[in-house]
PDB file of C-alpha atoms in Angstrom:
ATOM      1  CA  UNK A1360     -14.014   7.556   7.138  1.00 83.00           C
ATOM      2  CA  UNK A1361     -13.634   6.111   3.384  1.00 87.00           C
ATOM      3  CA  UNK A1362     -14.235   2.739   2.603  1.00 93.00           C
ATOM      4  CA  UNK A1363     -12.956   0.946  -0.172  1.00 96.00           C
ATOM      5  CA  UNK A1364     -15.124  -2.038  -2.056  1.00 97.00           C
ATOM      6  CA  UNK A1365     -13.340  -4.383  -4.678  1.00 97.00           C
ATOM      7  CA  UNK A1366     -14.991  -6.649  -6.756  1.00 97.00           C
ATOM      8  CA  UNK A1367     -14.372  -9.612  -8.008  1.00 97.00           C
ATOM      9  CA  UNK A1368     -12.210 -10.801  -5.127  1.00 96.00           C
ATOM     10  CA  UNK A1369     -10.955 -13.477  -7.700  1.00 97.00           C
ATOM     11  CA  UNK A1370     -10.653 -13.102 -11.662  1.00 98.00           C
ATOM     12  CA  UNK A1371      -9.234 -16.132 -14.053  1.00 98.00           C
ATOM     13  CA  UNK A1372      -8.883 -15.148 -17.606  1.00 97.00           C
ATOM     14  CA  UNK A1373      -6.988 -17.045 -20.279  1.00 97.00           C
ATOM     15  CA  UNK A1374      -3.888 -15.370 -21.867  1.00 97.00           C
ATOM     16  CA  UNK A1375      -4.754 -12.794 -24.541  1.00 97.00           C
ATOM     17  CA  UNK A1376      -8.106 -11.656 -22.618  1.00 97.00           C
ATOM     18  CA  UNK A1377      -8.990  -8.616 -21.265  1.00 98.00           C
ATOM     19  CA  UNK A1378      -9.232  -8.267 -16.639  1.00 98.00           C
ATOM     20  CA  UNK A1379     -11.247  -5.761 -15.367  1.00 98.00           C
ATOM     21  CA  UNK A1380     -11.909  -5.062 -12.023  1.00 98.00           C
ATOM     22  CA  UNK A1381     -14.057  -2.828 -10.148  1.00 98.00           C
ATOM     23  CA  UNK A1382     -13.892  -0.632  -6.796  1.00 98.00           C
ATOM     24  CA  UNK A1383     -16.009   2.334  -5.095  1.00 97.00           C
ATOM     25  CA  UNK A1384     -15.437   4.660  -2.600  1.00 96.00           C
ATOM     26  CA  UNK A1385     -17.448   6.169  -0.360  1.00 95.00           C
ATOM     27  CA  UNK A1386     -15.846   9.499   1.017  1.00 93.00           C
ATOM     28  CA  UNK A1387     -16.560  11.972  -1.846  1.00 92.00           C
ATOM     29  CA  UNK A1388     -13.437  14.523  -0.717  1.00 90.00           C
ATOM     30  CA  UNK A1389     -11.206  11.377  -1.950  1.00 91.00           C
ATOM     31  CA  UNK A1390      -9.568  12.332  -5.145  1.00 90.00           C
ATOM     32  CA  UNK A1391      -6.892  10.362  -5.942  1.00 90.00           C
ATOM     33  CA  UNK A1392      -6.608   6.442  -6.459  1.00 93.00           C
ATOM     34  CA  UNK A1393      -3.764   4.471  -7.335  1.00 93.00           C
ATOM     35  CA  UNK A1394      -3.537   0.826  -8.057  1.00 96.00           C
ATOM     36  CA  UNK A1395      -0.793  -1.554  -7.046  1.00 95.00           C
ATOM     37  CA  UNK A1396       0.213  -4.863  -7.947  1.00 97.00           C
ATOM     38  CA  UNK A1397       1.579  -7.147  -5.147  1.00 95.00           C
ATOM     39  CA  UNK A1398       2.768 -10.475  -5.665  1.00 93.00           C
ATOM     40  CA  UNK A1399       3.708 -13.010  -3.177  1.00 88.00           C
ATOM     41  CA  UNK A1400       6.102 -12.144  -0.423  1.00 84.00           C
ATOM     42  CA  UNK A1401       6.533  -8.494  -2.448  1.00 88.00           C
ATOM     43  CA  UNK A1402       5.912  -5.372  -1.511  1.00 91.00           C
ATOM     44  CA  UNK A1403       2.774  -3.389  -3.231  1.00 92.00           C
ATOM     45  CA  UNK A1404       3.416  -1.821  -6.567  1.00 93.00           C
ATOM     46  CA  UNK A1405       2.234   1.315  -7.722  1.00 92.00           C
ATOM     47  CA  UNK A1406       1.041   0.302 -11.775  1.00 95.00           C
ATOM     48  CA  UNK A1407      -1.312   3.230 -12.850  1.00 95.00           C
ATOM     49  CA  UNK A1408      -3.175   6.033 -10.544  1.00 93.00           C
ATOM     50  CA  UNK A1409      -5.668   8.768 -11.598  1.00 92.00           C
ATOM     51  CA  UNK A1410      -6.604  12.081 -10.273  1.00 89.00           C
ATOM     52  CA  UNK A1411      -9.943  13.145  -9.735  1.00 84.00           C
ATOM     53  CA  UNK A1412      -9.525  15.851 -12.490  1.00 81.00           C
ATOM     54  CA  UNK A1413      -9.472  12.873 -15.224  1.00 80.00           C
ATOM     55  CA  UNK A1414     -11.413  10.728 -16.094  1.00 90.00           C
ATOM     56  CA  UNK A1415      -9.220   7.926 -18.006  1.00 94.00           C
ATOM     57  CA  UNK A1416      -5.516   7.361 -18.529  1.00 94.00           C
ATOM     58  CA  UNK A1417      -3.834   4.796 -20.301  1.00 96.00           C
ATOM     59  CA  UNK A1418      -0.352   3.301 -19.982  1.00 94.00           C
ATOM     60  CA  UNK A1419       0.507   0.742 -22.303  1.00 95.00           C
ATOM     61  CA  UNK A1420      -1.859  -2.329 -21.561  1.00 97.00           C
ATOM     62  CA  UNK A1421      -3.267  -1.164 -18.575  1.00 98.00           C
ATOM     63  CA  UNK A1422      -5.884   2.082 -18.495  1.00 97.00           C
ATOM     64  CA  UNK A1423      -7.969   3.250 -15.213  1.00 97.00           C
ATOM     65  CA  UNK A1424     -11.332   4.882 -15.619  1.00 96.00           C
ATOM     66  CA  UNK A1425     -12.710   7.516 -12.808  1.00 96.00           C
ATOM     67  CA  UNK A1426     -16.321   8.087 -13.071  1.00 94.00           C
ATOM     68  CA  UNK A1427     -16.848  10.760  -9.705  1.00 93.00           C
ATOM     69  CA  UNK A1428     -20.121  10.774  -9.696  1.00 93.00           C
ATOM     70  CA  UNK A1429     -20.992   7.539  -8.681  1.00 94.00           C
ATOM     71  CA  UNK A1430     -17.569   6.691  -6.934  1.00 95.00           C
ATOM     72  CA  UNK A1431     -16.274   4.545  -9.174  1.00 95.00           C
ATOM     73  CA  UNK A1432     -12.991   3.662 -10.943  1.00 97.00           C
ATOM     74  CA  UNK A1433     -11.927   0.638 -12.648  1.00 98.00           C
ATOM     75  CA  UNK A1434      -8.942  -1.264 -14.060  1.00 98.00           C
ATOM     76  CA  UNK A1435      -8.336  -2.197 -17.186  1.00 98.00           C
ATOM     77  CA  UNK A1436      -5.805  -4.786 -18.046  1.00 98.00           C
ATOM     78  CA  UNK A1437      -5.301  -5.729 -21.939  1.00 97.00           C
ATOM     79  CA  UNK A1438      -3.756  -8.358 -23.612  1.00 97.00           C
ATOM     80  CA  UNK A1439      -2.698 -10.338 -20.301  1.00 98.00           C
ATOM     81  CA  UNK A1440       0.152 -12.589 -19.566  1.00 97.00           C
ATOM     82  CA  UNK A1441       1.142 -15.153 -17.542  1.00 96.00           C
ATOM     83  CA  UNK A1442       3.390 -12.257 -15.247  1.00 96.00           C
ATOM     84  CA  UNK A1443       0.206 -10.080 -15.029  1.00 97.00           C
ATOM     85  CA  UNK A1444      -1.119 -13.131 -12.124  1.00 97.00           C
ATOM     86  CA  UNK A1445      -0.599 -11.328  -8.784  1.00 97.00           C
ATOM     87  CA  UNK A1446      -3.489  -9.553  -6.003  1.00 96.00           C
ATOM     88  CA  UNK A1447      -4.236  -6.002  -7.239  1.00 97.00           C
ATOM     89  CA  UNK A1448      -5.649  -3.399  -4.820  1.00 96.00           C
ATOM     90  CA  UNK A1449      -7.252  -0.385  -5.449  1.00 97.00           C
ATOM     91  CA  UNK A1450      -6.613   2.741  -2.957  1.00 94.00           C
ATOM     92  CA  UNK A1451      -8.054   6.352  -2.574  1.00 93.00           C
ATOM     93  CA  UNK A1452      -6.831   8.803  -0.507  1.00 89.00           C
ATOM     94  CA  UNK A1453      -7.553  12.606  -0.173  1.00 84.00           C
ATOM     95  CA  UNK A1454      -4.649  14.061  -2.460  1.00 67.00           C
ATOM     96  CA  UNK A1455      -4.771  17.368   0.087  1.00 60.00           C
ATOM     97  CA  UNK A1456      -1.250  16.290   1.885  1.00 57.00           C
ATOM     98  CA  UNK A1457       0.069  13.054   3.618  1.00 59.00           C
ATOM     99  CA  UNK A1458      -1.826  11.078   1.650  1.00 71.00           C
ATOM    100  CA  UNK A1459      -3.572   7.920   3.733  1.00 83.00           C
ATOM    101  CA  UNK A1460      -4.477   5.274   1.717  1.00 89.00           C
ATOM    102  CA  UNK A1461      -7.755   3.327   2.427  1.00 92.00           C
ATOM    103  CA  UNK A1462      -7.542  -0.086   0.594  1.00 93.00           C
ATOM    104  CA  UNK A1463      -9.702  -2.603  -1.235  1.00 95.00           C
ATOM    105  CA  UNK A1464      -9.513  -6.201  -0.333  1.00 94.00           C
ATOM    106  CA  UNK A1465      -7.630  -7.149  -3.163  1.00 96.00           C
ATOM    107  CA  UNK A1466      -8.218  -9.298  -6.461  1.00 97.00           C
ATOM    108  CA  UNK A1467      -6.340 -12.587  -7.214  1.00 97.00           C
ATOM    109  CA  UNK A1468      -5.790 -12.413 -10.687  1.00 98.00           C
ATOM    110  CA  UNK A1469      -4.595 -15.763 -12.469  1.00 98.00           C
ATOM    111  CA  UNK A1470      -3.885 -15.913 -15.666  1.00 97.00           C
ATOM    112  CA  UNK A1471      -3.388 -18.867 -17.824  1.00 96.00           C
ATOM    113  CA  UNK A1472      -1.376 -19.727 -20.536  1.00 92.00           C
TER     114      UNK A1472
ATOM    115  CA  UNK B 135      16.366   3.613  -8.886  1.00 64.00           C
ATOM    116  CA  UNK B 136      16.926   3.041  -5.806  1.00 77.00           C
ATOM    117  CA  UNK B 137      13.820   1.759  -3.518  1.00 92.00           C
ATOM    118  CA  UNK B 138      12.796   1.721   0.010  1.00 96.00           C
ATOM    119  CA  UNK B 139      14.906  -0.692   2.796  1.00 96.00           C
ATOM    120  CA  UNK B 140      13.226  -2.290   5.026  1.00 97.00           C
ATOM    121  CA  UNK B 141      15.037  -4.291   8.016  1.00 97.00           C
ATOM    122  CA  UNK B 142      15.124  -7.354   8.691  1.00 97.00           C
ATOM    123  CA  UNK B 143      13.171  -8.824   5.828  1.00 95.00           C
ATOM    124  CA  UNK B 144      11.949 -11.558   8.506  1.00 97.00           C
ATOM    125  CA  UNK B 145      11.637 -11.567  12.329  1.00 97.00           C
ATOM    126  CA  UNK B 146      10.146 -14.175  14.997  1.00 98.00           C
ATOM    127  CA  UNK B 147       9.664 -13.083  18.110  1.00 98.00           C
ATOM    128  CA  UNK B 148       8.195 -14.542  21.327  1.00 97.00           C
ATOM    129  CA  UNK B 149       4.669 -12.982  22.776  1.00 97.00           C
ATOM    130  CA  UNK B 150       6.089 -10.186  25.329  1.00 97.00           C
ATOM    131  CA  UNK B 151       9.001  -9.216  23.570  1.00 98.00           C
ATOM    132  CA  UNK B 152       9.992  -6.292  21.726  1.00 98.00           C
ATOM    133  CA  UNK B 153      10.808  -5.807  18.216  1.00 98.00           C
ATOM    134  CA  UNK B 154      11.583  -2.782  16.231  1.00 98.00           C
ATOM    135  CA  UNK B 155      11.524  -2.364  12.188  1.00 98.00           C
ATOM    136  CA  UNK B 156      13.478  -0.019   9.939  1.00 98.00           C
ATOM    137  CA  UNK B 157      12.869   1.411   7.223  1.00 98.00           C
ATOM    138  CA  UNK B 158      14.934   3.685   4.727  1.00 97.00           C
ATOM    139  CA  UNK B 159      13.061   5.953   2.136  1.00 96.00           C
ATOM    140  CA  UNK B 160      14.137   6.565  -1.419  1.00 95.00           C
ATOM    141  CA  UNK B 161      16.895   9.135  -1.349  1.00 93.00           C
ATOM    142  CA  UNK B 162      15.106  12.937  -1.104  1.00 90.00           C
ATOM    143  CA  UNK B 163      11.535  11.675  -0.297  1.00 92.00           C
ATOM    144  CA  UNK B 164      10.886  12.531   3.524  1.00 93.00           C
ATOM    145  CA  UNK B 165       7.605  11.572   3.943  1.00 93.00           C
ATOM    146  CA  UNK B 166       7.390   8.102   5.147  1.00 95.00           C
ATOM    147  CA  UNK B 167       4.082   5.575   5.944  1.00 94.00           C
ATOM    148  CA  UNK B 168       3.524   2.447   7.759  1.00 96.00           C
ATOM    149  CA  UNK B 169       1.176  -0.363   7.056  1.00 95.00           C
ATOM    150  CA  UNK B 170      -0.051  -3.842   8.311  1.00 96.00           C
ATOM    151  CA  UNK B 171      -0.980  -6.220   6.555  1.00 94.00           C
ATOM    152  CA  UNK B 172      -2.475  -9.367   7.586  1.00 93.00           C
ATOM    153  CA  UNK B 173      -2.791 -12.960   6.026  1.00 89.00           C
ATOM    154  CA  UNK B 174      -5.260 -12.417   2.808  1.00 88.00           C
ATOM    155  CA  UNK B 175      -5.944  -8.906   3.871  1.00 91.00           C
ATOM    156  CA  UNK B 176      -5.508  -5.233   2.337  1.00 91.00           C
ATOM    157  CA  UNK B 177      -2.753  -3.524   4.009  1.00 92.00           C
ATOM    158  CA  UNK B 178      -3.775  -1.013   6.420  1.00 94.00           C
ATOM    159  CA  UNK B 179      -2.771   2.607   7.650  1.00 92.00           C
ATOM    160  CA  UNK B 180      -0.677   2.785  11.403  1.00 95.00           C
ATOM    161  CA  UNK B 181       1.017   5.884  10.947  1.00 95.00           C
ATOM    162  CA  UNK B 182       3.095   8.697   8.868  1.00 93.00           C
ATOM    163  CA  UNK B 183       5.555  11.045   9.297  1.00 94.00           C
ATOM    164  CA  UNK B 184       6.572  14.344   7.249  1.00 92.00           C
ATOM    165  CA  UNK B 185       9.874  15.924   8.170  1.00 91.00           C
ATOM    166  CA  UNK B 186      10.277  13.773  11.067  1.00 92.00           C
ATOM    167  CA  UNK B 187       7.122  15.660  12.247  1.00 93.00           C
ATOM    168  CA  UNK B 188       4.283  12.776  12.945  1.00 92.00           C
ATOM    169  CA  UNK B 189       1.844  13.844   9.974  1.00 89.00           C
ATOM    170  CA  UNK B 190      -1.028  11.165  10.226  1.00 88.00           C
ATOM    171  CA  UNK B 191      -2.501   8.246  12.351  1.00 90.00           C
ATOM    172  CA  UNK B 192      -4.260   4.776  11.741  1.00 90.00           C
ATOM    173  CA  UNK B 193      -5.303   2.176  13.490  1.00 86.00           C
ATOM    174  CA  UNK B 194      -2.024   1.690  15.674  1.00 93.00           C
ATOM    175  CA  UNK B 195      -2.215  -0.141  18.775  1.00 94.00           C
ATOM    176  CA  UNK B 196      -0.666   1.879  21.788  1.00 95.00           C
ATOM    177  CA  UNK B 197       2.072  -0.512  22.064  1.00 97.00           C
ATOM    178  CA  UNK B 198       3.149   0.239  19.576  1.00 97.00           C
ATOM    179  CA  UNK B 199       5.499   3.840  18.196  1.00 96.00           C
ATOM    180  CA  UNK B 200       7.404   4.925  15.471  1.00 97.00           C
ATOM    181  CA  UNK B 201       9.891   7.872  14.894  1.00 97.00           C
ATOM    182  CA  UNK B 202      11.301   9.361  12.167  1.00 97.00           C
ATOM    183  CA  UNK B 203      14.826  10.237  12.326  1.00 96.00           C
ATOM    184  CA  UNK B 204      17.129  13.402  10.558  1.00 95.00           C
ATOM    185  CA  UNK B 205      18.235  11.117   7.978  1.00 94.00           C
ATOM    186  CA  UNK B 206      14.236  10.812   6.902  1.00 95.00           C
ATOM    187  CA  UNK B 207      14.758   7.029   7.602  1.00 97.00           C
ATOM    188  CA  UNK B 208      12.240   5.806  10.434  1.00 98.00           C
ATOM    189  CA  UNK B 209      11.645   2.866  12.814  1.00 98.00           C
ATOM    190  CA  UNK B 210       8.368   1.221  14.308  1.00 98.00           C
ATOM    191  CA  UNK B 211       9.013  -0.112  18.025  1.00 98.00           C
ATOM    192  CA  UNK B 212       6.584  -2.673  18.945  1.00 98.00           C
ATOM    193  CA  UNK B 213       6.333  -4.075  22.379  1.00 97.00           C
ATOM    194  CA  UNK B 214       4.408  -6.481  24.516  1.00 97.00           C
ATOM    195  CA  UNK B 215       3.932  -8.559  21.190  1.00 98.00           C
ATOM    196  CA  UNK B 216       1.079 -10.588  20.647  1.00 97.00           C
ATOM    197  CA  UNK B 217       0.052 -13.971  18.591  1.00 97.00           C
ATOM    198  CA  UNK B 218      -2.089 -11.411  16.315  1.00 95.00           C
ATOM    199  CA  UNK B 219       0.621  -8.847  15.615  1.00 97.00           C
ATOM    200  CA  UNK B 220       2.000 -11.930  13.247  1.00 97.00           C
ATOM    201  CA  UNK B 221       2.074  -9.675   9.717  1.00 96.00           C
ATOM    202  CA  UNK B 222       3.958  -7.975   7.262  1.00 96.00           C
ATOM    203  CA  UNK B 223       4.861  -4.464   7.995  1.00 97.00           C
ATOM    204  CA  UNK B 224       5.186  -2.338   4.927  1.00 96.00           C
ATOM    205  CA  UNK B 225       7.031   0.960   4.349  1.00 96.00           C
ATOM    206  CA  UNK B 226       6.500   3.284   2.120  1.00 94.00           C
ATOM    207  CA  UNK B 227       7.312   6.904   1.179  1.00 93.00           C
ATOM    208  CA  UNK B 228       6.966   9.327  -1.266  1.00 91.00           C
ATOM    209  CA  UNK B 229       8.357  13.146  -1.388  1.00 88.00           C
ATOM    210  CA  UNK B 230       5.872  15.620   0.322  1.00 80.00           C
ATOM    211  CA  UNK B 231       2.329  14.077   0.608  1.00 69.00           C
ATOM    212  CA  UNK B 232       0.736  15.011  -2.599  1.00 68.00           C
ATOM    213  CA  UNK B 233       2.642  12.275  -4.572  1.00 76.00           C
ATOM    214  CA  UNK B 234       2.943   8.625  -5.210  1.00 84.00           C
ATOM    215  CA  UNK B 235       3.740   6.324  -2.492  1.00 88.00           C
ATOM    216  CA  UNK B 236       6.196   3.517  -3.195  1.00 91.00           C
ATOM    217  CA  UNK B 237       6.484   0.342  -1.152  1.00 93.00           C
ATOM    218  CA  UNK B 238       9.154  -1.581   0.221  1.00 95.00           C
ATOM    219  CA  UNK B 239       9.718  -5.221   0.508  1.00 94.00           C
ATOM    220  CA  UNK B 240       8.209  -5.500   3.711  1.00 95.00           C
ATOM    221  CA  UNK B 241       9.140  -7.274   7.062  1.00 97.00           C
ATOM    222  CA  UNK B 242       7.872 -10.180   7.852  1.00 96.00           C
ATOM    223  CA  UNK B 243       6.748 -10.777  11.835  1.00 97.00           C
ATOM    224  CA  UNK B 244       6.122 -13.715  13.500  1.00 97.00           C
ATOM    225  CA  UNK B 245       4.983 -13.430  17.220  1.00 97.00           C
ATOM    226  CA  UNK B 246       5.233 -17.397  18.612  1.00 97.00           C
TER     227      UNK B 246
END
């Protein structure tokens, strides 16, 4: 089955900086990963999520790169704030019906002021 | 826009008892997903359902079942709780199963 990796498991940046954070997969049939934002006592958030037939997207301050070959995708987070602090995951699933999404273990992101 | 319900937002039960969690997708989406998630941990896959047809299955203890009803809204029966059940149960649906999947709140269970 797929497995999920997510590095750094914590990331403190001061406001202004850039967050990136990493994750690979492992089942090569997985082609599409969303990320999601959950902050405490919440629910996850879908923020950004790419198909395997692209290899960036952009929305606003936040951008996800997919790099297929070596099972990679990473997010991007520009310009942070204070509100941007919460545990982001990164999922794949195979996008052939009733998607099942296999999570990373998450990365506390704080960001100070 | 309207979001998924989940009911109740907290619960505390007693080991051996019952509980059962609801959860109402967004309005026309009828493709609905459970998950677990545990203190510090990644939420993980128990089960889905596609036109109230079960569609997809995760690590869900036997003890536990879920439905999905006409109205697309489901429910997760657990029984013979235990001290490690203890975490929050996500819901989440999306329309068909080749598009995004958007989370509820979440229920919060606590087995004592």
């Amino acid at each position: 089955g797929e497995n999920v990796e997510q590095h750094p498991s914590t990331l403190s940046v001061q406001e202004g900086d850039s967050a990136v954070i990493k994750c690979t997969y492992s089942d090569s049939a997985s082609n599409y990963f969303p990320w999601y934002k959950q902050e405490l006592g919440k629910g996850p958030q879908l923020i950004i999520d790419i198909r395997s037939n692209v290899g960036e997207k952009k929305d606003q301050r936040i951008a996800v790169t997919l790099n297929k070959t070596a099972k990679h995708f990473s997010l991007h987070i520009t310009e942070t704030q204070p509100e941007d602090s919460a545990v982001y995951f990164c999922a794949a699933s195979r996008d052939t019906g009733f998607q099942k999404l296999v999570f990373g273990t998450g990365t506390r992101l704080l960001v100070s002021p | 826009a309207a979001g998924v319900i989940q009911s109740p937002r907290h619960l505390i039960k007693e080991k051996r008892e019952t509980a059962t969690l609801k959860c109402y997708p967004i309005p026309r989406h009828d493709t609905v997903y459970w998950y677990q998630q545990g203190p510090g941990q990644d939420p993980q896959f128990l089960i889905s359902f596609y036109e109230k047809m079960q569609s997809d299955k995760g690590s869900i203890p036997d003890r536990f079942s879920a439905q999905q009803f006409s109205d697309y809204h489901s429910e997760l029966n657990m029984s013979s709780l235990e001290l490690g059940d203890s975490a929050l149960y996500f819901c989440a649906s999306s329309f068909g199963g080749n598009t995004e999947a958007f989370f509820g709140q979440g229920t919060r269970l606590t087995v004592v």
